[in-house]
Amino acid sequence: MDFQHYIDFEKGLVDRRIFSDPEIYGLEMERIFARAWNFVVHESQIPKTGDYFMSWIGADQVIAVRNKQGGVSVLLNSCRHRGAAVCRAEQGNTKTFVCPYHGWSYGLEGELAGVPGLRDFYRSDLDQKALALGRAAQVASYKGFVFATMDPEAIPLEDYLGDVGRTGLSMIAEKGDMVVMDGIQKNVIGCNWKIAVDNLYDWYHPPFSHKSAVLSRFSPVFDDSDKVFKPMQQMVLLGEYGHGIGGPMWTEEELEAARSAGALVEPALAQRLSPRVEDAMGPAGRRSNGHPNIFPNLWITLNGLQMCLRVPRGPRRTEFWWFTFIDRDAPEEVRNLYVKVASHLFGPAGMLEQDDGENWELASRGTVGPAIRRYPLHYGMGSGHDEVIETGGQARIETRINEHGQRWTYQAWADWMSARSWSELEANHTPAPRGTI
Ligand code: FES
Ligand SMILES: [Fe+2]
């Protein structure tokens, strides 16, 4: 099936049906989520043997557990007997996962370790080896971020991430010995997951949508939001398979000035001056202070403070999981500040997320009616007006507020949805744009 006709990359038009059609949603679970590398847990969340964290890969619930070899097993949370969930806590530590229905128990590698009545009822006639929990086809870790894919054919994680995905994750990883703070904030918004994803590239809405948050003066960021959000000084990096980074940037001149200013520089910029960061993020990537998205659904917020996983739970239902990162050795007052910021900006009580959530819900509802579906959504801002710069580091666009990241997301979406296998996706996906965009 050809999904390219749902989008028009050049004009920036996207068919509204893709945001609410249940059949398309079902196919996304297979062709995007069951195929992509999905973030499942950060290493710091499960340091000890038996530590586990419950996660989702599209429609499949998985348990990421630290196994006896020190690796991470990613197991499907469904008993091989009659399908009940073998784990019902969101995180914890265990020796075995015991199914609540008939009591089958599974070890940390998913092996079926115990069966009540094995001798008396099954008469010792049960192939236990063949009845291990289902598991991810591949699991791999990049700088502490553990990803899993259900597709044995998927290309290696580092190739999948490419330069743009790796630069995005480095925005968190290169800040220090980063760990996830306990307490993942979770809430549900009545929107399609993609509406939330495309918003992360949207630097057009903050002055309008988030005006009341700005007026509250809660964060110093809001005191001079133009200086932080830089509407006329934006950088976009687009990577294969749909990854991207978009948002404010520092110029080479600003970087040079920061070097000579030393300690007086804002902390976010100061972190980008080290040679180690240049190696990890590249000469252009380290000038980006934008928002990365690791395709399909992992958003890293400004300055790599937090990460949000947009877990699809239905065509118009998405769970938002907020992970807050902090340096392992951060002093108590810094920790407290992070908790305050994390609970007041994003998450269920977040000023920004309440504004965004309302918009995303309204926008998703606006894709349902048969008449309104005749009018595609518009993502055309800046199309045809910018050039991809290839000199001096990574290919990038340096421009003003734009919708390149959003259009790229939907181009990648169409590529993923049209391909019937990983090898087809690898052969046919759209290469990262060059020239005029
Ligand atoms: S369903 Fe799990 S033991 Fe029967
Ligand atoms: Fe927003």
Short mmCIF file of C-alpha atoms and ligand atoms in Angstrom, two decimals:
data_model
loop_
_atom_site.label_atom_id
_atom_site.label_comp_id
_atom_site.label_asym_id
_atom_site.label_seq_id
_atom_site.Cartn_x
_atom_site.Cartn_y
_atom_site.Cartn_z
CA MET A 1 0.00 0.00 0.00
CA ASP A 2 1.32 3.44 -0.91
CA PHE A 3 1.18 5.95 1.91
CA GLN A 4 3.03 8.67 0.00
CA HIS A 5 -0.26 10.13 -1.21
CA TYR A 6 -1.21 11.09 2.36
CA ILE A 7 1.52 13.70 2.37
CA ASP A 8 2.87 16.35 0.02
CA PHE A 9 6.37 17.17 1.23
CA GLU A 10 6.91 20.21 -0.98
CA LYS A 11 3.61 21.90 -0.30
CA GLY A 12 3.68 20.72 3.31
CA LEU A 13 0.22 19.17 3.19
CA VAL A 14 -0.79 16.22 5.36
CA ASP A 15 -4.04 14.27 5.08
CA ARG A 16 -6.05 14.54 8.30
CA ARG A 17 -7.04 10.87 8.18
CA ILE A 18 -3.63 9.74 9.39
CA PHE A 19 -4.39 11.24 12.80
CA SER A 20 -7.59 9.35 13.57
CA ASP A 21 -8.16 6.43 11.21
CA PRO A 22 -8.12 3.20 13.28
CA GLU A 23 -6.79 1.09 10.39
CA ILE A 24 -3.88 3.43 9.80
CA TYR A 25 -3.21 3.43 13.54
CA GLY A 26 -3.16 -0.39 13.59
CA LEU A 27 -0.71 -0.47 10.74
CA GLU A 28 1.53 2.07 12.49
CA MET A 29 1.86 -0.39 15.36
CA GLU A 30 3.21 -2.99 12.92
CA ARG A 31 5.14 -0.96 10.40
CA ILE A 32 6.61 1.72 12.64
CA PHE A 33 6.69 0.56 16.26
CA ALA A 34 7.21 -3.19 15.86
CA ARG A 35 9.99 -2.41 13.38
CA ALA A 36 11.83 0.62 14.78
CA TRP A 37 14.36 0.77 17.59
CA ASN A 38 12.28 1.97 20.56
CA PHE A 39 13.66 3.51 23.75
CA VAL A 40 12.70 1.19 26.64
CA VAL A 41 14.75 2.19 29.70
CA HIS A 42 17.80 4.13 30.82
CA GLU A 43 20.59 1.98 32.31
CA SER A 44 20.53 4.07 35.51
CA GLN A 45 16.94 2.95 36.21
CA ILE A 46 17.85 -0.71 36.50
CA PRO A 47 21.38 -0.94 37.97
CA LYS A 48 21.06 -4.23 39.92
CA THR A 49 20.26 -7.80 38.87
CA GLY A 50 16.49 -8.27 38.90
CA ASP A 51 15.71 -4.52 38.59
CA TYR A 52 12.99 -4.02 36.01
CA PHE A 53 11.03 -1.25 34.31
CA MET A 54 7.79 -1.77 32.43
CA SER A 55 7.60 -0.13 29.03
CA TRP A 56 5.79 -0.29 25.67
CA ILE A 57 6.85 -1.03 22.13
CA GLY A 58 3.81 0.21 20.27
CA ALA A 59 0.95 -2.08 21.26
CA ASP A 60 3.22 -4.61 23.01
CA GLN A 61 3.92 -4.21 26.70
CA VAL A 62 7.49 -5.16 27.59
CA ILE A 63 9.53 -5.64 30.74
CA ALA A 64 13.10 -4.39 30.58
CA VAL A 65 15.00 -6.32 33.25
CA ARG A 66 18.64 -6.46 34.34
CA ASN A 67 19.55 -10.13 33.86
CA LYS A 68 22.15 -12.28 35.62
CA GLN A 69 24.73 -11.65 32.89
CA GLY A 70 24.49 -7.90 33.55
CA GLY A 71 22.66 -7.27 30.26
CA VAL A 72 19.09 -6.13 29.73
CA SER A 73 16.40 -8.62 28.67
CA VAL A 74 13.37 -7.07 26.99
CA LEU A 75 10.52 -9.52 27.54
CA LEU A 76 6.91 -9.46 26.37
CA ASN A 77 4.66 -9.12 29.36
CA SER A 78 2.23 -11.90 28.52
CA CYS A 79 2.19 -15.45 29.82
CA ARG A 80 2.74 -18.21 27.27
CA HIS A 81 -0.06 -20.25 28.87
CA ARG A 82 -3.20 -18.16 28.52
CA GLY A 83 -1.75 -14.72 28.01
CA ALA A 84 -2.16 -12.97 31.38
CA ALA A 85 0.36 -10.28 32.34
CA VAL A 86 3.22 -11.74 34.39
CA CYS A 87 4.20 -8.36 35.82
CA ARG A 88 1.85 -5.65 37.00
CA ALA A 89 4.13 -3.16 38.74
CA GLU A 90 5.60 -0.25 36.82
CA GLN A 91 9.08 -0.93 38.20
CA GLY A 92 10.76 -2.91 40.95
CA ASN A 93 13.15 -5.76 41.69
CA THR A 94 12.40 -9.48 41.45
CA LYS A 95 13.90 -12.94 41.08
CA THR A 96 11.04 -14.27 38.98
CA PHE A 97 7.89 -13.08 37.23
CA VAL A 98 4.97 -15.15 38.48
CA CYS A 99 1.78 -15.23 36.44
CA PRO A 100 -1.26 -14.49 38.64
CA TYR A 101 -3.57 -16.84 36.69
CA HIS A 102 -2.19 -20.38 37.16
CA GLY A 103 1.20 -19.61 38.66
CA TRP A 104 3.69 -20.24 35.88
CA SER A 105 6.93 -18.47 36.75
CA TYR A 106 9.61 -17.02 34.51
CA GLY A 107 13.28 -16.17 35.13
CA LEU A 108 15.13 -12.96 34.27
CA GLU A 109 15.87 -14.19 30.74
CA GLY A 110 12.22 -15.05 30.24
CA GLU A 111 12.80 -18.80 30.64
CA LEU A 112 9.84 -20.79 31.99
CA ALA A 113 11.22 -21.80 35.37
CA GLY A 114 8.25 -23.22 37.25
CA VAL A 115 4.91 -24.84 36.36
CA PRO A 116 2.48 -25.85 39.14
CA GLY A 117 1.29 -29.46 38.65
CA LEU A 118 3.99 -30.24 36.10
CA ARG A 119 4.15 -33.88 37.19
CA ASP A 120 0.60 -34.51 38.45
CA PHE A 121 -1.46 -32.73 35.80
CA TYR A 122 0.84 -32.36 32.81
CA ARG A 123 2.33 -35.82 33.59
CA SER A 124 5.76 -34.27 32.96
CA ASP A 125 4.79 -33.79 29.33
CA LEU A 126 5.44 -30.09 28.65
CA ASP A 127 8.18 -28.57 26.54
CA GLN A 128 9.26 -25.87 28.98
CA LYS A 129 12.15 -24.69 26.79
CA ALA A 130 9.76 -23.79 23.98
CA LEU A 131 7.53 -21.78 26.31
CA ALA A 132 9.81 -18.91 27.34
CA LEU A 133 8.33 -15.40 27.33
CA GLY A 134 8.46 -13.71 23.95
CA ARG A 135 11.28 -11.21 23.66
CA ALA A 136 12.62 -8.33 21.63
CA ALA A 137 14.54 -9.44 18.55
CA GLN A 138 17.45 -7.10 19.35
CA VAL A 139 18.44 -5.01 22.36
CA ALA A 140 21.23 -2.43 22.34
CA SER A 141 22.40 0.48 24.42
CA TYR A 142 23.80 3.85 23.35
CA LYS A 143 25.42 6.00 26.08
CA GLY A 144 23.07 4.53 28.68
CA PHE A 145 19.88 4.67 26.61
CA VAL A 146 18.55 1.15 26.07
CA PHE A 147 16.62 0.55 22.87
CA ALA A 148 14.89 -2.58 21.59
CA THR A 149 13.39 -3.66 18.30
CA MET A 150 10.94 -6.45 17.56
CA ASP A 151 12.39 -6.88 14.07
CA PRO A 152 15.36 -9.25 13.66
CA GLU A 153 16.13 -7.56 10.31
CA ALA A 154 16.50 -4.06 11.79
CA ILE A 155 19.84 -2.39 11.07
CA PRO A 156 22.19 -1.91 14.08
CA LEU A 157 21.10 0.74 16.60
CA GLU A 158 23.99 3.14 15.92
CA ASP A 159 23.29 3.06 12.17
CA TYR A 160 19.61 3.57 12.85
CA LEU A 161 20.27 6.62 15.03
CA GLY A 162 22.77 8.02 12.56
CA ASP A 163 24.61 11.24 13.30
CA VAL A 164 21.45 13.19 14.10
CA GLY A 165 20.04 10.63 16.55
CA ARG A 166 23.39 10.19 18.27
CA THR A 167 23.87 13.97 18.54
CA GLY A 168 20.38 14.25 20.04
CA LEU A 169 21.04 11.65 22.75
CA SER A 170 24.42 13.24 23.44
CA MET A 171 22.62 16.44 24.44
CA ILE A 172 21.74 14.57 27.62
CA ALA A 173 24.60 12.09 27.89
CA GLU A 174 27.43 14.61 27.52
CA LYS A 175 26.21 16.76 30.42
CA GLY A 176 27.88 14.46 32.97
CA ASP A 177 27.18 11.17 34.72
CA MET A 178 23.48 11.44 33.97
CA VAL A 179 20.88 9.36 35.79
CA VAL A 180 17.08 9.30 35.66
CA MET A 181 15.48 10.73 38.79
CA ASP A 182 13.06 8.38 40.46
CA GLY A 183 9.43 9.01 39.58
CA ILE A 184 8.45 8.90 35.92
CA GLN A 185 5.57 11.35 35.46
CA LYS A 186 2.82 9.80 33.36
CA ASN A 187 -0.38 11.32 32.02
CA VAL A 188 -2.84 10.77 29.19
CA ILE A 189 -3.85 13.31 26.55
CA GLY A 190 -6.67 12.72 24.06
CA CYS A 191 -4.52 13.26 21.00
CA ASN A 192 -2.83 11.34 18.23
CA TRP A 193 0.82 10.64 19.05
CA LYS A 194 2.08 12.32 15.86
CA ILE A 195 0.41 15.65 16.65
CA ALA A 196 2.50 15.75 19.82
CA VAL A 197 5.64 14.67 17.97
CA ASP A 198 5.39 17.36 15.28
CA ASN A 199 4.87 20.00 17.97
CA LEU A 200 8.39 19.52 19.30
CA TYR A 201 9.73 21.22 16.17
CA ASP A 202 7.11 23.97 16.46
CA TRP A 203 8.76 27.18 17.70
CA TYR A 204 5.91 29.15 16.14
CA HIS A 205 3.35 28.44 18.89
CA PRO A 206 5.17 29.33 22.16
CA PRO A 207 4.70 33.13 22.15
CA PHE A 208 0.98 32.66 21.49
CA SER A 209 0.02 29.35 23.15
CA HIS A 210 2.24 29.76 26.16
CA LYS A 211 1.66 33.47 26.72
CA SER A 212 0.09 32.93 30.13
CA ALA A 213 3.02 30.77 31.26
CA VAL A 214 5.39 33.50 30.14
CA LEU A 215 3.37 36.12 32.04
CA SER A 216 3.58 33.99 35.18
CA ARG A 217 7.39 34.62 35.15
CA PHE A 218 7.82 31.14 36.65
CA SER A 219 11.10 30.46 34.91
CA PRO A 220 13.97 32.82 34.20
CA VAL A 221 13.71 31.45 30.63
CA PHE A 222 10.44 33.35 30.36
CA ASP A 223 11.93 36.70 31.34
CA ASP A 224 13.36 37.09 27.90
CA SER A 225 11.99 34.23 25.87
CA ASP A 226 13.06 35.75 22.53
CA LYS A 227 16.65 35.60 23.70
CA VAL A 228 16.32 31.91 24.51
CA PHE A 229 13.95 30.83 21.71
CA LYS A 230 15.68 32.98 19.05
CA PRO A 231 12.91 33.08 16.43
CA MET A 232 15.27 34.39 13.73
CA GLN A 233 18.24 32.17 14.63
CA GLN A 234 17.21 28.55 14.22
CA MET A 235 19.01 25.40 13.12
CA VAL A 236 17.46 22.21 11.74
CA LEU A 237 19.28 18.89 11.33
CA LEU A 238 17.43 16.12 9.51
CA GLY A 239 18.54 12.50 9.72
CA GLU A 240 17.64 9.33 7.84
CA TYR A 241 14.62 7.34 9.04
CA GLY A 242 12.93 10.44 10.47
CA HIS A 243 15.22 11.70 13.24
CA GLY A 244 15.63 15.44 13.56
CA ILE A 245 16.76 18.32 15.73
CA GLY A 246 15.13 21.73 15.40
CA GLY A 247 15.23 24.95 17.34
CA PRO A 248 17.45 27.81 18.50
CA MET A 249 21.17 27.77 17.81
CA TRP A 250 24.33 29.54 18.81
CA THR A 251 26.36 31.06 15.97
CA GLU A 252 30.08 30.36 15.49
CA GLU A 253 30.69 33.94 16.64
CA GLU A 254 28.73 33.38 19.84
CA LEU A 255 30.71 30.21 20.47
CA GLU A 256 33.98 32.08 19.93
CA ALA A 257 32.86 34.89 22.25
CA ALA A 258 31.85 32.34 24.88
CA ARG A 259 35.27 30.77 24.77
CA SER A 260 36.95 34.04 25.67
CA ALA A 261 34.27 35.02 28.20
CA GLY A 262 34.96 31.82 30.19
CA ALA A 263 32.95 31.49 33.37
CA LEU A 264 30.47 34.27 32.53
CA VAL A 265 28.69 32.22 29.90
CA GLU A 266 25.22 30.72 30.34
CA PRO A 267 25.59 27.09 31.59
CA ALA A 268 23.95 25.45 28.55
CA LEU A 269 26.45 27.10 26.23
CA ALA A 270 29.41 26.54 28.58
CA GLN A 271 28.79 22.78 28.36
CA ARG A 272 29.20 22.87 24.60
CA LEU A 273 32.71 24.32 24.62
CA SER A 274 34.70 21.21 25.52
CA PRO A 275 36.54 19.24 22.81
CA ARG A 276 34.83 16.09 24.08
CA VAL A 277 31.44 17.59 23.25
CA GLU A 278 32.65 18.63 19.82
CA ASP A 279 33.63 14.99 19.19
CA ALA A 280 30.29 13.71 20.41
CA MET A 281 27.98 16.23 18.77
CA GLY A 282 29.95 17.54 15.81
CA PRO A 283 30.85 21.16 15.02
CA ALA A 284 27.28 22.07 14.00
CA GLY A 285 25.40 19.81 16.41
CA ARG A 286 27.01 21.39 19.43
CA ARG A 287 25.75 24.80 18.30
CA SER A 288 22.18 23.50 18.33
CA ASN A 289 20.05 24.27 21.34
CA GLY A 290 17.02 22.70 19.72
CA HIS A 291 14.71 19.78 20.31
CA PRO A 292 15.75 16.34 19.08
CA ASN A 293 13.23 13.67 18.19
CA ILE A 294 14.47 10.11 17.98
CA PHE A 295 11.99 8.66 15.51
CA PRO A 296 9.32 7.72 16.17
CA ASN A 297 8.42 9.11 19.59
CA LEU A 298 11.26 10.15 21.89
CA TRP A 299 11.56 13.90 22.52
CA ILE A 300 14.50 15.50 24.31
CA THR A 301 13.70 18.92 25.78
CA LEU A 302 15.69 22.12 25.75
CA ASN A 303 19.19 21.73 27.25
CA GLY A 304 18.67 17.97 27.66
CA LEU A 305 16.96 18.34 31.03
CA GLN A 306 14.09 15.97 30.35
CA MET A 307 12.93 13.39 27.88
CA CYS A 308 9.36 12.56 26.93
CA LEU A 309 8.21 9.30 25.44
CA ARG A 310 4.91 9.61 23.57
CA VAL A 311 3.35 6.20 24.04
CA PRO A 312 0.51 5.58 21.56
CA ARG A 313 -2.54 4.06 23.26
CA GLY A 314 -5.13 4.51 20.49
CA PRO A 315 -5.74 6.76 17.46
CA ARG A 316 -6.71 9.66 19.73
CA ARG A 317 -5.10 8.64 23.01
CA THR A 318 -1.45 9.08 23.97
CA GLU A 319 0.40 8.51 27.24
CA PHE A 320 3.17 10.97 28.03
CA TRP A 321 6.07 9.59 30.06
CA TRP A 322 8.46 12.17 31.46
CA PHE A 323 12.01 11.20 32.42
CA THR A 324 14.05 13.82 34.28
CA PHE A 325 17.84 13.59 34.16
CA ILE A 326 20.32 14.83 36.69
CA ASP A 327 24.04 14.42 37.32
CA ARG A 328 24.59 11.61 39.82
CA ASP A 329 26.56 13.92 42.11
CA ALA A 330 24.31 16.97 41.89
CA PRO A 331 23.84 18.72 45.25
CA GLU A 332 20.49 18.69 47.02
CA GLU A 333 19.51 22.25 46.01
CA VAL A 334 20.09 21.51 42.32
CA ARG A 335 18.04 18.33 42.67
CA ASN A 336 15.20 20.29 44.26
CA LEU A 337 15.32 22.88 41.51
CA TYR A 338 15.06 20.15 38.87
CA VAL A 339 12.05 18.61 40.59
CA LYS A 340 10.38 22.02 40.69
CA VAL A 341 11.06 22.71 37.02
CA ALA A 342 10.05 19.18 36.01
CA SER A 343 6.70 19.36 37.75
CA HIS A 344 5.80 22.94 36.76
CA LEU A 345 6.72 23.03 33.08
CA PHE A 346 5.77 19.62 31.69
CA GLY A 347 3.84 16.60 32.94
CA PRO A 348 0.26 16.62 34.26
CA ALA A 349 0.72 19.80 36.31
CA GLY A 350 3.03 21.47 33.81
CA MET A 351 2.03 24.93 32.66
CA LEU A 352 3.33 24.30 29.17
CA GLU A 353 1.89 20.82 28.80
CA GLN A 354 -1.57 21.98 29.83
CA ASP A 355 -1.52 24.53 27.01
CA ASP A 356 -0.09 22.02 24.55
CA GLY A 357 -2.38 19.18 25.59
CA GLU A 358 -5.49 21.27 25.00
CA ASN A 359 -4.27 22.23 21.53
CA TRP A 360 -3.30 18.68 20.60
CA GLU A 361 -6.63 17.30 21.72
CA LEU A 362 -8.54 19.92 19.70
CA ALA A 363 -6.31 19.36 16.67
CA SER A 364 -6.79 15.58 16.86
CA ARG A 365 -10.56 15.93 17.20
CA GLY A 366 -10.40 18.14 14.12
CA THR A 367 -9.35 15.18 11.96
CA VAL A 368 -12.42 12.99 12.43
CA GLY A 369 -15.31 14.41 10.37
CA PRO A 370 -15.76 13.24 6.78
CA ALA A 371 -16.17 16.82 5.53
CA ILE A 372 -13.22 18.32 7.38
CA ARG A 373 -11.04 15.48 6.10
CA ARG A 374 -11.28 17.06 2.64
CA TYR A 375 -8.95 19.81 3.89
CA PRO A 376 -5.38 18.70 4.59
CA LEU A 377 -3.35 20.16 7.45
CA HIS A 378 -0.79 22.79 6.50
CA TYR A 379 2.93 22.39 7.31
CA GLY A 380 4.31 24.60 4.53
CA MET A 381 6.15 27.31 6.47
CA GLY A 382 9.51 28.03 4.87
CA SER A 383 9.21 25.35 2.20
CA GLY A 384 11.42 26.19 -0.78
CA HIS A 385 13.07 29.12 1.01
CA ASP A 386 16.05 27.47 2.69
CA GLU A 387 19.28 25.71 1.74
CA VAL A 388 20.92 22.72 3.33
CA ILE A 389 24.47 23.78 4.28
CA GLU A 390 26.97 20.95 3.88
CA THR A 391 30.26 22.70 4.62
CA GLY A 392 31.91 22.79 8.04
CA GLY A 393 30.35 19.78 9.67
CA GLN A 394 26.96 18.17 9.60
CA ALA A 395 24.39 18.99 6.92
CA ARG A 396 22.01 21.51 8.43
CA ILE A 397 19.66 24.38 7.73
CA GLU A 398 20.35 27.70 9.45
CA THR A 399 17.28 29.84 9.25
CA ARG A 400 14.36 31.37 11.11
CA ILE A 401 11.23 29.70 12.52
CA ASN A 402 10.13 27.07 10.00
CA GLU A 403 8.33 23.75 9.54
CA HIS A 404 11.09 21.64 7.99
CA GLY A 405 11.24 19.23 10.93
CA GLN A 406 7.50 18.62 10.83
CA ARG A 407 7.46 17.98 7.07
CA TRP A 408 10.43 15.64 7.42
CA THR A 409 8.62 13.69 10.14
CA TYR A 410 5.66 13.06 7.83
CA GLN A 411 7.89 12.19 4.87
CA ALA A 412 9.59 9.58 7.06
CA TRP A 413 6.19 8.39 8.32
CA ALA A 414 5.09 7.74 4.72
CA ASP A 415 8.34 5.87 4.00
CA TRP A 416 7.92 3.63 7.05
CA MET A 417 4.26 2.96 6.34
CA SER A 418 4.81 2.14 2.66
CA ALA A 419 7.63 -0.38 3.23
CA ARG A 420 6.65 -3.99 3.87
CA SER A 421 9.94 -5.00 5.49
CA TRP A 422 13.11 -3.54 6.96
CA SER A 423 15.03 -4.33 3.78
CA GLU A 424 12.40 -2.50 1.73
CA LEU A 425 12.58 0.46 4.10
CA GLU A 426 16.37 0.48 3.93
CA ALA A 427 16.30 0.45 0.13
CA ASN A 428 13.47 2.93 -0.44
CA HIS A 429 13.48 5.49 2.38
CA THR A 430 13.96 9.13 1.46
CA PRO A 431 17.57 10.26 1.92
CA ALA A 432 18.13 13.28 4.18
CA PRO A 433 17.35 16.40 2.11
CA ARG A 434 20.09 18.30 0.25
CA GLY A 435 20.03 21.56 -1.72
CA THR A 436 16.98 23.79 -1.54
CA ILE A 437 14.39 22.65 0.93
S1 FES B 1 -2.15 -17.67 32.09
FE1 FES B 1 -0.26 -17.59 33.06
S2 FES B 1 -0.20 -19.40 34.21
FE2 FES B 1 -2.04 -19.58 33.10
FE FE B 2 4.29 23.96 23.60
#
